[in-house]
Each structure stands twice: as C-alpha cells, then as structure tokens.
Short mmCIF file of C-alpha atoms and ligand atoms in Angstrom, two decimals:
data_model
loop_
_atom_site.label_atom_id
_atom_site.label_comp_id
_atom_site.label_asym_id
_atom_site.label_seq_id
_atom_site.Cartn_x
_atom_site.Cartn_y
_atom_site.Cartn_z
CA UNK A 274 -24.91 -46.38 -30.41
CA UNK A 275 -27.63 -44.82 -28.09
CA UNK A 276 -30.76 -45.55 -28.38
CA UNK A 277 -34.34 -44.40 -27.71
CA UNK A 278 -34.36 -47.65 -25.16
CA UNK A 279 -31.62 -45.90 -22.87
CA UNK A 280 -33.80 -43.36 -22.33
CA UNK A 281 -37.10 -43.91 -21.13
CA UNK A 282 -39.23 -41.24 -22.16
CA UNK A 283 -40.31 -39.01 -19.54
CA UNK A 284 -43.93 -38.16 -19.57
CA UNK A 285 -44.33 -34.02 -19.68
CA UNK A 286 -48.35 -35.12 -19.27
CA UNK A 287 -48.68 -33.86 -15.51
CA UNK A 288 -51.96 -34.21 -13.35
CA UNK A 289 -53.84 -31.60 -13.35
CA UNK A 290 -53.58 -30.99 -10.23
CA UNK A 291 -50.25 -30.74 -10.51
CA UNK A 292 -49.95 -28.55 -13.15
CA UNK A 293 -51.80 -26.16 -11.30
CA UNK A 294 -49.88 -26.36 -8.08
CA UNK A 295 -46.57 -25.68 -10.15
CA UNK A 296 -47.42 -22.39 -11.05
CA UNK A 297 -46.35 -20.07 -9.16
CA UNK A 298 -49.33 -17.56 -8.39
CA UNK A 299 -50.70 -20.29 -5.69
CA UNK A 300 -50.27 -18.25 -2.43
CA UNK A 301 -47.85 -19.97 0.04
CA UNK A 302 -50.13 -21.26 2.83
CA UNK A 303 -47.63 -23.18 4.69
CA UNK A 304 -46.27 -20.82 7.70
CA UNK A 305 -43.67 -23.28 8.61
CA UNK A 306 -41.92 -22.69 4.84
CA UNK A 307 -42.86 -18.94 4.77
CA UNK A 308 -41.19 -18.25 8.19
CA UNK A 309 -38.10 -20.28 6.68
CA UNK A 310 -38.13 -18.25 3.67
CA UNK A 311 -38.22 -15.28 6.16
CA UNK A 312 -35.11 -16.59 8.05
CA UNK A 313 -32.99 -17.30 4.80
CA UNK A 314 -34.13 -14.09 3.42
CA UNK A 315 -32.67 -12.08 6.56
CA UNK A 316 -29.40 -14.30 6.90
CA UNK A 317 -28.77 -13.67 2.74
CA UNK A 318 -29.26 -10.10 3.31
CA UNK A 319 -27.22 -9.72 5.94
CA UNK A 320 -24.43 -11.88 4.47
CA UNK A 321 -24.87 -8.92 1.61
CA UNK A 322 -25.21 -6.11 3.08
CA UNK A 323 -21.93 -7.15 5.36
CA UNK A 324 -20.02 -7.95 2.40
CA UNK A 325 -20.78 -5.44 -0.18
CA UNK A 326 -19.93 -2.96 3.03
CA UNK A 327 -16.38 -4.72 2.74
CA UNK A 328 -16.13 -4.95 -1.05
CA UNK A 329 -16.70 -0.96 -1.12
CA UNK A 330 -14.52 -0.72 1.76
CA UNK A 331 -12.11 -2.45 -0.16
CA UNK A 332 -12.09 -0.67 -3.83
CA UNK A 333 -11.75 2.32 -2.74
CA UNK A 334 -8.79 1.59 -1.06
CA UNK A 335 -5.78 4.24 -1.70
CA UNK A 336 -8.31 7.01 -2.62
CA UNK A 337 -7.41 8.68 0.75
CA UNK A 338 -6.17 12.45 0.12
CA UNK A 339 -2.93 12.93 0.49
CA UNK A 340 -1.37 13.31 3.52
CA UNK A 341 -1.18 17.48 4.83
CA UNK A 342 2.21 17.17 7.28
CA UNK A 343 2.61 20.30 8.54
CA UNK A 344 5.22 21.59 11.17
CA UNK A 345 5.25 24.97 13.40
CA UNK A 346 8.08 27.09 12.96
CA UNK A 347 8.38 27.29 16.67
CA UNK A 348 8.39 23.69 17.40
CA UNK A 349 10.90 23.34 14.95
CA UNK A 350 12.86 25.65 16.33
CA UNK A 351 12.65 23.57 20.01
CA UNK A 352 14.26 21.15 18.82
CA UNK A 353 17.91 20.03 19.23
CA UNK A 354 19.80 19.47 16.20
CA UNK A 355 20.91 15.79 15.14
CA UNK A 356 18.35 14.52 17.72
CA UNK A 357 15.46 13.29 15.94
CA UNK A 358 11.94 14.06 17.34
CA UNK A 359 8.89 12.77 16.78
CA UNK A 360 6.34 15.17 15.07
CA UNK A 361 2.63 12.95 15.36
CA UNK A 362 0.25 15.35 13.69
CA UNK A 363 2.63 14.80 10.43
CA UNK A 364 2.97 11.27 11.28
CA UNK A 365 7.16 12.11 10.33
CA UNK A 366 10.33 11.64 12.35
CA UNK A 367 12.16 15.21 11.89
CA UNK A 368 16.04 15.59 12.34
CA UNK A 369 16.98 19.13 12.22
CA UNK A 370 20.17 20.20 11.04
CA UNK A 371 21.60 23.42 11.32
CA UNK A 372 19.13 25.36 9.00
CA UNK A 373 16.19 24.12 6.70
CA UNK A 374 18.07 22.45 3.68
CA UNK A 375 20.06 20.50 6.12
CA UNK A 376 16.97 19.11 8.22
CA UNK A 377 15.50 15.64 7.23
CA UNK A 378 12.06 14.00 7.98
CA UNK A 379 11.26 10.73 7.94
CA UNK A 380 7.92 8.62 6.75
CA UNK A 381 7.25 7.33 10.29
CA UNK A 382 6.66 3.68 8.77
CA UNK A 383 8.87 0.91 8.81
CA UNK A 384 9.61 0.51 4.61
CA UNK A 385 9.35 -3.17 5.81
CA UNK A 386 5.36 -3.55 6.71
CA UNK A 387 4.33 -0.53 7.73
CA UNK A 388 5.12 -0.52 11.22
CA UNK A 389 5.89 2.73 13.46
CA UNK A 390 9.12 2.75 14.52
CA UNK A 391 11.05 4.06 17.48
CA UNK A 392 14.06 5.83 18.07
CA UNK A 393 16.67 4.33 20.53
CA UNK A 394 18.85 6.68 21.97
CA UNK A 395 21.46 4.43 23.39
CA UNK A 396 22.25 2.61 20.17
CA UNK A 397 21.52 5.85 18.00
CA UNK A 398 19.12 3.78 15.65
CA UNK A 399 15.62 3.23 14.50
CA UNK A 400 13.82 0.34 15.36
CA UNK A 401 10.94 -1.46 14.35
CA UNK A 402 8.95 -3.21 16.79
CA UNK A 403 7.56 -5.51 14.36
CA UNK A 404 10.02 -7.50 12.51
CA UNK A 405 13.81 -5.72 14.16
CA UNK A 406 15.14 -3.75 11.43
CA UNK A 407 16.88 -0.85 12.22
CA UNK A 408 17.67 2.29 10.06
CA UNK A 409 20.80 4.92 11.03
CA UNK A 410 19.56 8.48 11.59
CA UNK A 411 19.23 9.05 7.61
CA UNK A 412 16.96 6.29 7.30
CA UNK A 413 19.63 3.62 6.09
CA UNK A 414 18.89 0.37 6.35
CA UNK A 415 21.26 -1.12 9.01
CA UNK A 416 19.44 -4.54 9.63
CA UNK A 417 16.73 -6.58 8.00
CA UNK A 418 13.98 -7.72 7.35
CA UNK A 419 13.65 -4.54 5.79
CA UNK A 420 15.48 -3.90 1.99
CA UNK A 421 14.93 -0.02 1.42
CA UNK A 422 15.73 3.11 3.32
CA UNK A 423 13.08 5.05 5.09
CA UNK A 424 10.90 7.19 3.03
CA UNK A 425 12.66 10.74 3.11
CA UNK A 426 10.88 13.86 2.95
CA UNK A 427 11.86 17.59 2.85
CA UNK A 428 11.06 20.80 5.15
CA UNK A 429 10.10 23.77 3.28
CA UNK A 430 9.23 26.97 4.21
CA UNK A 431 5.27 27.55 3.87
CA UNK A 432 5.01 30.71 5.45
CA UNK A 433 6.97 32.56 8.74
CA UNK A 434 5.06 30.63 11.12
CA UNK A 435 4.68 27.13 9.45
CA UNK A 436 7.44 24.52 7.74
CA UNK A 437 5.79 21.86 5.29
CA UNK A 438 7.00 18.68 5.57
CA UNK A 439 6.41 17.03 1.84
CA UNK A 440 8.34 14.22 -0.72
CA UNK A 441 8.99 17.24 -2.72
CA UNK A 442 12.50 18.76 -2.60
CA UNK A 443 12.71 22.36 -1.79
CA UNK A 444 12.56 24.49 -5.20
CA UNK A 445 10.29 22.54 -7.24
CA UNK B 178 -33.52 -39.97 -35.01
CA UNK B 179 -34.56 -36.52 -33.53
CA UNK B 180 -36.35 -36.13 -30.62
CA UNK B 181 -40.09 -34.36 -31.85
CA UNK B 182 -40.16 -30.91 -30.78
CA UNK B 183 -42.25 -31.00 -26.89
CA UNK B 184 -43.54 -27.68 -25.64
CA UNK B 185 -42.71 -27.01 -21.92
CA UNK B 186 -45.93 -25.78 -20.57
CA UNK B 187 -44.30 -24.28 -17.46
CA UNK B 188 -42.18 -21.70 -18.70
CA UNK B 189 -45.10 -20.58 -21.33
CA UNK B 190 -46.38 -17.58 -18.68
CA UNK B 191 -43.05 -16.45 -17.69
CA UNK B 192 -40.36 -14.32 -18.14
CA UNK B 193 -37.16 -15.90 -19.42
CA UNK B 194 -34.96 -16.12 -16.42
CA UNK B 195 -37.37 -17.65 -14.16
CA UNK B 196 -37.37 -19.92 -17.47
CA UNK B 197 -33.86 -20.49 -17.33
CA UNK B 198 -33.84 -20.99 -13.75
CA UNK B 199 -36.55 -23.71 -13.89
CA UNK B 200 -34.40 -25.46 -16.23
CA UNK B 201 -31.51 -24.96 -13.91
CA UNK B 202 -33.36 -26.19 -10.90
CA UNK B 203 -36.40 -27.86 -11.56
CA UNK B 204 -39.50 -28.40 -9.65
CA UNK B 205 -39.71 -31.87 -9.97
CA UNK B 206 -36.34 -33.85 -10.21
CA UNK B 207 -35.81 -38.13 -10.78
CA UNK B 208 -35.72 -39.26 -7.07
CA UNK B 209 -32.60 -41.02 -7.76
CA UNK B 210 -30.81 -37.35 -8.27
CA UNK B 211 -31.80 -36.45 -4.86
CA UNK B 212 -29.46 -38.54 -3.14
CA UNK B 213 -26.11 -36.89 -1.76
CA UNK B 214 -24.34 -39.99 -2.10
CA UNK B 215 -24.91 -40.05 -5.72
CA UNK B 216 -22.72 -37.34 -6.73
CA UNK B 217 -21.42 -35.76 -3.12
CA UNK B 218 -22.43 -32.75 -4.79
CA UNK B 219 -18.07 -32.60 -5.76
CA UNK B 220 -18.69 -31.41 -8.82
CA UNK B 221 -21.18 -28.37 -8.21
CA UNK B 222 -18.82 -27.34 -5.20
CA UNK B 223 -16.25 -26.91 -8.01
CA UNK B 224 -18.23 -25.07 -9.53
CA UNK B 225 -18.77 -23.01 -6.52
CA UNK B 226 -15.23 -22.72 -5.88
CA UNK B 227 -14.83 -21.42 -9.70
CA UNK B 228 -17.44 -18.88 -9.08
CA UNK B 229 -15.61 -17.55 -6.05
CA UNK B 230 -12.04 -17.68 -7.50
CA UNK B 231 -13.74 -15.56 -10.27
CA UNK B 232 -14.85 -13.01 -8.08
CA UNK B 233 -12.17 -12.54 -5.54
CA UNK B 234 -10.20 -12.34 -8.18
CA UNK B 235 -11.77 -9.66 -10.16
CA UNK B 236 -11.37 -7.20 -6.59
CA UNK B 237 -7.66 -8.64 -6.47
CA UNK B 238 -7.14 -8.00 -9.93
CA UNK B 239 -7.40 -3.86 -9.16
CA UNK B 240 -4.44 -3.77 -6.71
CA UNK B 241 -2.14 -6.51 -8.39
CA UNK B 242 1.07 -5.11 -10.57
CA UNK B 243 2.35 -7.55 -13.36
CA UNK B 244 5.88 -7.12 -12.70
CA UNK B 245 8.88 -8.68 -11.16
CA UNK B 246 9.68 -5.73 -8.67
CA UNK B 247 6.27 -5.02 -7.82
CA UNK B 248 4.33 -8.34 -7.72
CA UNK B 249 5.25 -9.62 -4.04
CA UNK B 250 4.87 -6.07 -2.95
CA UNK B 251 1.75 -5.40 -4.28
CA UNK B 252 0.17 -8.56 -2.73
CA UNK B 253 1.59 -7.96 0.59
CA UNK B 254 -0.26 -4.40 0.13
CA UNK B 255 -3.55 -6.05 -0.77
CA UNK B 256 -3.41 -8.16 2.18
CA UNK B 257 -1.82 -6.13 4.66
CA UNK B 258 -3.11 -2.76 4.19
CA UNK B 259 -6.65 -2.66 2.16
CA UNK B 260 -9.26 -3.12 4.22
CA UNK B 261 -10.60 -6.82 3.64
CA UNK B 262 -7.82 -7.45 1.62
CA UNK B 263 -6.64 -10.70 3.37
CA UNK B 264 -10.25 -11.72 3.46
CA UNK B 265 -10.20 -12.29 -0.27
CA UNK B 266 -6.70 -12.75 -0.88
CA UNK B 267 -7.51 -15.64 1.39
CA UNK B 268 -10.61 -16.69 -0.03
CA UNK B 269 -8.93 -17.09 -3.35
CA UNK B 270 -6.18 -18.72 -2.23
CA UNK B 271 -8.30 -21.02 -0.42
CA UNK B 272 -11.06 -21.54 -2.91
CA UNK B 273 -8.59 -22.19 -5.53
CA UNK B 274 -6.66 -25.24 -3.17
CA UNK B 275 -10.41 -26.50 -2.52
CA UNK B 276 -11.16 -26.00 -6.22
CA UNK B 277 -8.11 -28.82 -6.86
CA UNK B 278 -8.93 -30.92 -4.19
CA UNK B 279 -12.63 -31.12 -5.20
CA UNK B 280 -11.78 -32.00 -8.85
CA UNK B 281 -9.64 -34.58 -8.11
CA UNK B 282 -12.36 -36.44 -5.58
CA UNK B 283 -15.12 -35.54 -8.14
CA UNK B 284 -12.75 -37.22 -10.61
CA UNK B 285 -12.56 -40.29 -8.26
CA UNK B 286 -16.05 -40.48 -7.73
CA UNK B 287 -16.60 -40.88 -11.64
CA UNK B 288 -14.39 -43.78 -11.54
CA UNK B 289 -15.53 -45.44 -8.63
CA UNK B 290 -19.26 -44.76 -9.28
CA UNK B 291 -18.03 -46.25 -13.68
CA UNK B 292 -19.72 -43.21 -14.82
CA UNK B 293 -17.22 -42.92 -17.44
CA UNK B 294 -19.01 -45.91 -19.45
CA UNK B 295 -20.94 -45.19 -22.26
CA UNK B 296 -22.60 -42.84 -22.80
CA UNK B 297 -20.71 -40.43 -20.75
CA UNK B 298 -17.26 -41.13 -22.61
CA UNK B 299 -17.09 -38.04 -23.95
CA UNK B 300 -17.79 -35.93 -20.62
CA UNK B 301 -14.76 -38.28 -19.16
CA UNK B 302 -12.94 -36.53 -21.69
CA UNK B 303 -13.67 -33.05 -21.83
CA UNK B 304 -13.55 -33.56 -17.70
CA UNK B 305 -10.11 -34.93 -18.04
CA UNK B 306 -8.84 -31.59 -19.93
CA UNK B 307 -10.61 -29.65 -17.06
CA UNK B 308 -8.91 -30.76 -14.88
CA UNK B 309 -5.59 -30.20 -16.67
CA UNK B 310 -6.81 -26.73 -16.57
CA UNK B 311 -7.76 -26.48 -13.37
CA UNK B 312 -4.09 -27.19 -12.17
CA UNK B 313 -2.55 -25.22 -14.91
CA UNK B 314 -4.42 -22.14 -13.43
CA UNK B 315 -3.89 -23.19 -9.89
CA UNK B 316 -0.13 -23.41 -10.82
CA UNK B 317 0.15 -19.90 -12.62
CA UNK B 318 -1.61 -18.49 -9.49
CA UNK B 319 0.93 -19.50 -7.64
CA UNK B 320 4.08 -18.31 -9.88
CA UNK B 321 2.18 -15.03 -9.73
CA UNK B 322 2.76 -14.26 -6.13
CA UNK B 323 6.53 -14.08 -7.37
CA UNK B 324 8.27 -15.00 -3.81
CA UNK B 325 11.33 -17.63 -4.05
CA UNK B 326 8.98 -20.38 -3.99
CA UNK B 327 7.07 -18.54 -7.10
CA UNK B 328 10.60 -17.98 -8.79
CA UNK B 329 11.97 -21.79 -8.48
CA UNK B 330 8.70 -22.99 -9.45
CA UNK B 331 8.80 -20.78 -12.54
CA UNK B 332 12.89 -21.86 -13.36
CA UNK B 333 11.48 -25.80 -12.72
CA UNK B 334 8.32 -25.65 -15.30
CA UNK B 335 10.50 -23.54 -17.91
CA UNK B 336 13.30 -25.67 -18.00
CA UNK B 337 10.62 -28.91 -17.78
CA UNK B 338 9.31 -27.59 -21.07
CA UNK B 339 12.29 -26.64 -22.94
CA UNK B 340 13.54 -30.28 -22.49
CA UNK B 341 10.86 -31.38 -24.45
CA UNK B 342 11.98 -33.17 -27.87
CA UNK B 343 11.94 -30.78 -30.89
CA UNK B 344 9.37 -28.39 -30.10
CA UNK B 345 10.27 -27.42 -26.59
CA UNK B 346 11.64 -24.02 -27.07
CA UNK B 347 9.06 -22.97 -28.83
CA UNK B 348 6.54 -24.00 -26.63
CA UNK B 349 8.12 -22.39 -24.01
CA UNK B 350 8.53 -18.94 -25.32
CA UNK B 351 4.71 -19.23 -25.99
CA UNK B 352 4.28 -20.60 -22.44
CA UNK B 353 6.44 -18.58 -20.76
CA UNK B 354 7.63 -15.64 -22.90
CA UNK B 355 11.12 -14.57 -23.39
CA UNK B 356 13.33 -16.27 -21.55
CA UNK B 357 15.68 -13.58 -20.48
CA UNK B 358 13.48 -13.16 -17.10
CA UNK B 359 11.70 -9.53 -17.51
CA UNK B 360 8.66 -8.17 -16.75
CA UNK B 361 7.10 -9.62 -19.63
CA UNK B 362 7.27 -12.74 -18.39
CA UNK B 363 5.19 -12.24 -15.55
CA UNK B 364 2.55 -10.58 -17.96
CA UNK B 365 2.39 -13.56 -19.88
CA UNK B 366 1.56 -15.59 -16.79
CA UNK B 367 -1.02 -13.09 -15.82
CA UNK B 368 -2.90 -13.52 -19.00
CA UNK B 369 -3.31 -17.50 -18.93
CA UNK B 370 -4.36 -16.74 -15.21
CA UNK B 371 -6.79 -14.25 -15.58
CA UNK B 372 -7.91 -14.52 -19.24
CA UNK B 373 -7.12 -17.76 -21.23
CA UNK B 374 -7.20 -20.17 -18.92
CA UNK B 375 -10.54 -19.25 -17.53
CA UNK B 376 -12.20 -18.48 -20.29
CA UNK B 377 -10.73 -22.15 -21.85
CA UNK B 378 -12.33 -23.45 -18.49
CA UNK B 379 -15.48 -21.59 -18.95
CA UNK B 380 -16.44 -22.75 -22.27
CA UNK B 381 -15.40 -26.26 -21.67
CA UNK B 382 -17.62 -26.58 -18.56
CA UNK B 383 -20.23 -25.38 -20.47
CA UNK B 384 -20.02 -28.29 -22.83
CA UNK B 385 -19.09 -30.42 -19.42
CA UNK B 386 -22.90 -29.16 -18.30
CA UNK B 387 -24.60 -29.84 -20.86
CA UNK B 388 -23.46 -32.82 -21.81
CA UNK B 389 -24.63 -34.03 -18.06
CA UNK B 390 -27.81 -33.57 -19.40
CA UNK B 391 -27.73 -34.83 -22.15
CA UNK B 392 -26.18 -38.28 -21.18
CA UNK B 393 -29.20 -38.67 -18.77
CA UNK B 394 -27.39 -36.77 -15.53
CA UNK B 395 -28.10 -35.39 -12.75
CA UNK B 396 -31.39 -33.81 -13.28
CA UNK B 397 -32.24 -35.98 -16.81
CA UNK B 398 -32.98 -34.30 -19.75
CA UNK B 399 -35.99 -32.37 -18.66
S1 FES C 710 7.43 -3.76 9.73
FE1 FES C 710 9.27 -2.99 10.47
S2 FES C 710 10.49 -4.73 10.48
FE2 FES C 710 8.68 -5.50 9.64
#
C-alpha cells in the first residue's frame, strides 16, 4: 500500500524571486548562454536544412520523365548488322538486323544492379563490370549474378529521318 | 486518498505546448535525477531510437512492395538507386539493432539498480511486454527484407508456433496468415510491422511514461 509517507510532498511555494526568474519574459543577459544558443541554433538548422534537402531528394524519387531514346535514321543505317553498337544519347545497346522489325535494343543496364555493361567482341557476350554476368546478344542471361534478361526495347519508325527506340512493340 | 487539486502557477500565462513542454522538461528537476549514472539515460535513447525507426520508416514505407517477388527488389531499389536511400534504410536498420540493444541494458539497469520493487511493480511489467514487442517488431523487420535469411527465419517461427499444444494452428494463421506461402503472407507481416505492433508499443509506453511519474521517477511527480 503506498502511502502519503513515500512521497514527501514537494513544496510548489517558490521564492519570489524565483518565481519571477522562471518566467520567461526576463531578457537573457548572460552572453556566454546566448552565444551557445546561437551555436546550437546554427548547427540544428543546418542539420535541417541538410536533411530535409535529402528527404525531398528522396520522395520524389522515380518522378523523372520518361526516358526520350531517340535514334537517327542515318546512324542506324552505319551500322553493321548482328554487331551491336552502342547508341549513348538513348542510353540503349542497338543490334540491327536486316530491316526494322528484326533490329533489337537493349536497356544499357545490367538487370542485376544497374550497372552499364560492355560488349566483348572476342567472346560475343555482354558483360557487366560490376558483379560478371554476361547476357548473349539477345540479352539472355548466360551467367549470374544476374536472374532476368536484359530489358528489350523496339525500333520504330518516327519519321524518315528518326527511329524511336521505346518498350513498346511496333503497331501499338 | 486523493491528492487536493494544486494549481501550477507557471503554465497559468502560457500557451499550452510550452505547458506541455514544461511538464516534459522542467525548470527545476530533484538533483538526484540529474545524475547520468542514475538511469544512463537507456531508456530515453530507446525512445530516441523509436522515434527514428518511426520516421525512417514512414520515407521507406513509400518505395517498399508487400510481396514475395518484389520485396528484396524493392529494397535493393531504395538503397541502391533513390537518392539517400541507404542513408535511411541504414538508419533504420541501425536504430532498430540499437533500439534492442538499449532495451535489454535499460532492462538490466532496472534490475541491478532493484527498481522493480514496489512501487514500480507494475512498470516492471508493462516494461517486460515492451520489450517482447520490441523484438517482435525487430524480428518482423527482418522477415520483411524477404532474402534466404528472411525466408528460413519465417519457415523457423511458423513451424515454432504451429507446434504449440492445441491452439498452435490457429495462432499461426493469425500470426502468419495462410500457410500456403503467398503474397498475403508477407502483407500480414507488414501490418504487425508497420501498424499493430507500433501502435501496441505506442500506447503501452505511454502508460510506461507515465507511470515513471507517477511512482516518483525520473523527474517526480511535478
Ligand atoms: S550489376 Fe551487373 S552483375 Fe551486378
């Protein structure tokens, strides 16, 4: 059973002087604690600034457009067929076949992590720098780490001068 | 007996935050709660860690994906491509290991320091079922990252529960959810991480807080 005896009553009967020095409208004085407030102030608000720069950073994350991969007709046409050539302004790996419907691109990132991958002429494969897997010229997984196949897009005719490169079959 | 009714003079001018705060952190505290040996301050880093677990996980919440195909994938996403992402996929990961570690010390100081005597039996108590929570979310945090470790983990605690006497299906298709291994089974552990296990946690520190005070703790009855 408690009892009033386990708690000695605390007095709320404060000086006056006290009193008066608790409320807050008594203008700080003392530099030394004013400057420290100061200091605190600016290290908080940096700390908050810094991450609330991050936190928006990070929620809008994935609200990028879409990207525009676009080819030249003429470049296109440059290259050699079953050779695959890198295209960086569409950030794609194109193979051409012998017309349009034949022709492949490829996402240029590893399906592993995201890595850019290279082609390697002597073995005829695609390989990732990052982790070793390799893909055949379709973008089949021939060794791990990764588990799925290259992302595959399609070439479609835009206009006579420029090919769209797109994860939208030709058609639709 | 009840206490007569005592009017606090210094929140009489004020608005009621700066109230609340004052009760939170008053001006003038017992000299004996100023001492960091006294507590070593384990449980309010706890509560620190809870606060951050709470809000790292409300940003990882908006790229996470419930299900068994997308889980792992969507975490390695989080970390590995949105910006900051490791930097609170980390913190929560962290914060959540510290928030174990610093209940179980806070724990020990209680029972080296006897403060589970009278009159704090009952805060032993409702401490002891925190800390049952606190690993039970700790636990489903883990299972939700749903890598082999995750899986195994997941197959260990099922079967654990199913072997218990009479009731142990039961409790784990509540628990766990079906048991033919589905998406819905990673739902289910998504909901006692992110909504019933915190907000069991939440209302029983509450009670844990204010029954500090009440027992005489760390800043006395004020
Ligand atoms: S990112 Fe290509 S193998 Fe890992």
């Amino acid at each position: 059973m408690r009892s009033a005896a386990n708690f000695p009553p605390i007095s709320l009967q404060l000086p006056e002087s006290l009193t008066t020095a608790m409320s807050n409208d008594i203008p700080q004085t003392n530099s030394k604690r004013s400057f420290l407030k100061l200091v605190v102030l600016f290290l908080g608000g940096m700390v908050g600034l810094f991450s609330s720069w991050g936190i928006v950073r990070f929620v809008f994350f994935g609200t990028k457009p879409k990207k525009n991969r676009e080819l030249s007709r003429e470049a296109f046409n440059s290259m050699k067929q079953g050779e695959p050539a890198f295209v960086p302004q569409a950030e794609s790996w194109v193979i051409r076949g012998r017309d349009l419907s034949s022709s492949l691109a490829l996402d240029d990132r590893c399906s592993h992590l995201g890595c850019r991958y290279k082609w390697n002429q002597e073995k005829r494969l695609f390989e990732c720098p990052c982790h070793g897997s390799e893909f055949d010229i379709d973008g089949n997984v021939k060794r791990g780490p990764a588990s799925r196949p290259l992302a595959r897009l399609f070439l479609t005719e835009e206009s006579d001068q420029l090919l769209r490169i797109s994860d939208q079959p030709p058609g639709k | 007996m009840k206490k007569p009714f005592t009017p606090i003079l210094v929140s009489a001018s004020r608005g009621s935050f700066t109230a609340f705060l004052e009760h939170i952190h008053p001006r003038l505290v017992p000299e004996i709660s100023t001492r960091i040996s006294f507590t070593f301050c384990l449980g309010g880093l706890a509560t620190l860690m809870f606060l951050v677990e709470i809000f790292t996980g409300a940003l990882l919440l908006l790229y996470y994906y419930p299900s068994l195909s997308n889980a792992y994938p969507s975490i390695q996403r989080v970390t590995y491509y949105a910006p900051f992402g490791f930097f609170f996929r980390n913190l929560h990961y962290w914060g959540g290991q510290f928030m174990v570690i610093l209940v179980v010390l806070h724990m020990v100081r209680v029972f080296w320091t006897r403060s589970y005597l009278p009159p704090r039996r009952f805060n032993w108590l409702v401490g002891s079922i925190l800390l049952v929570l606190v690993f039970l979310v700790d636990f489903t945090g883990y299972l939700l990252v749903w890598d082999e470790r995750a899986l195994w983990a997941w197959t260990i605690a099922r079967n654990l529960t199913e072997k218990i006497p009479l009731l142990g299906n039961k409790f784990a298709l509540v628990i766990f959810g079906p048991s033919d291994m589905d998406d819905l089974c990673l739902i289910r552990l998504y909901a006692w991480h992110i909504f019933m296990l915190p907000a069991f946690l939440v209302g029983l520190m509450s009670l844990h807080y204010w029954k500090i005070r009440k027992d005489g703790g760390i800043f006395t009855p004020l």
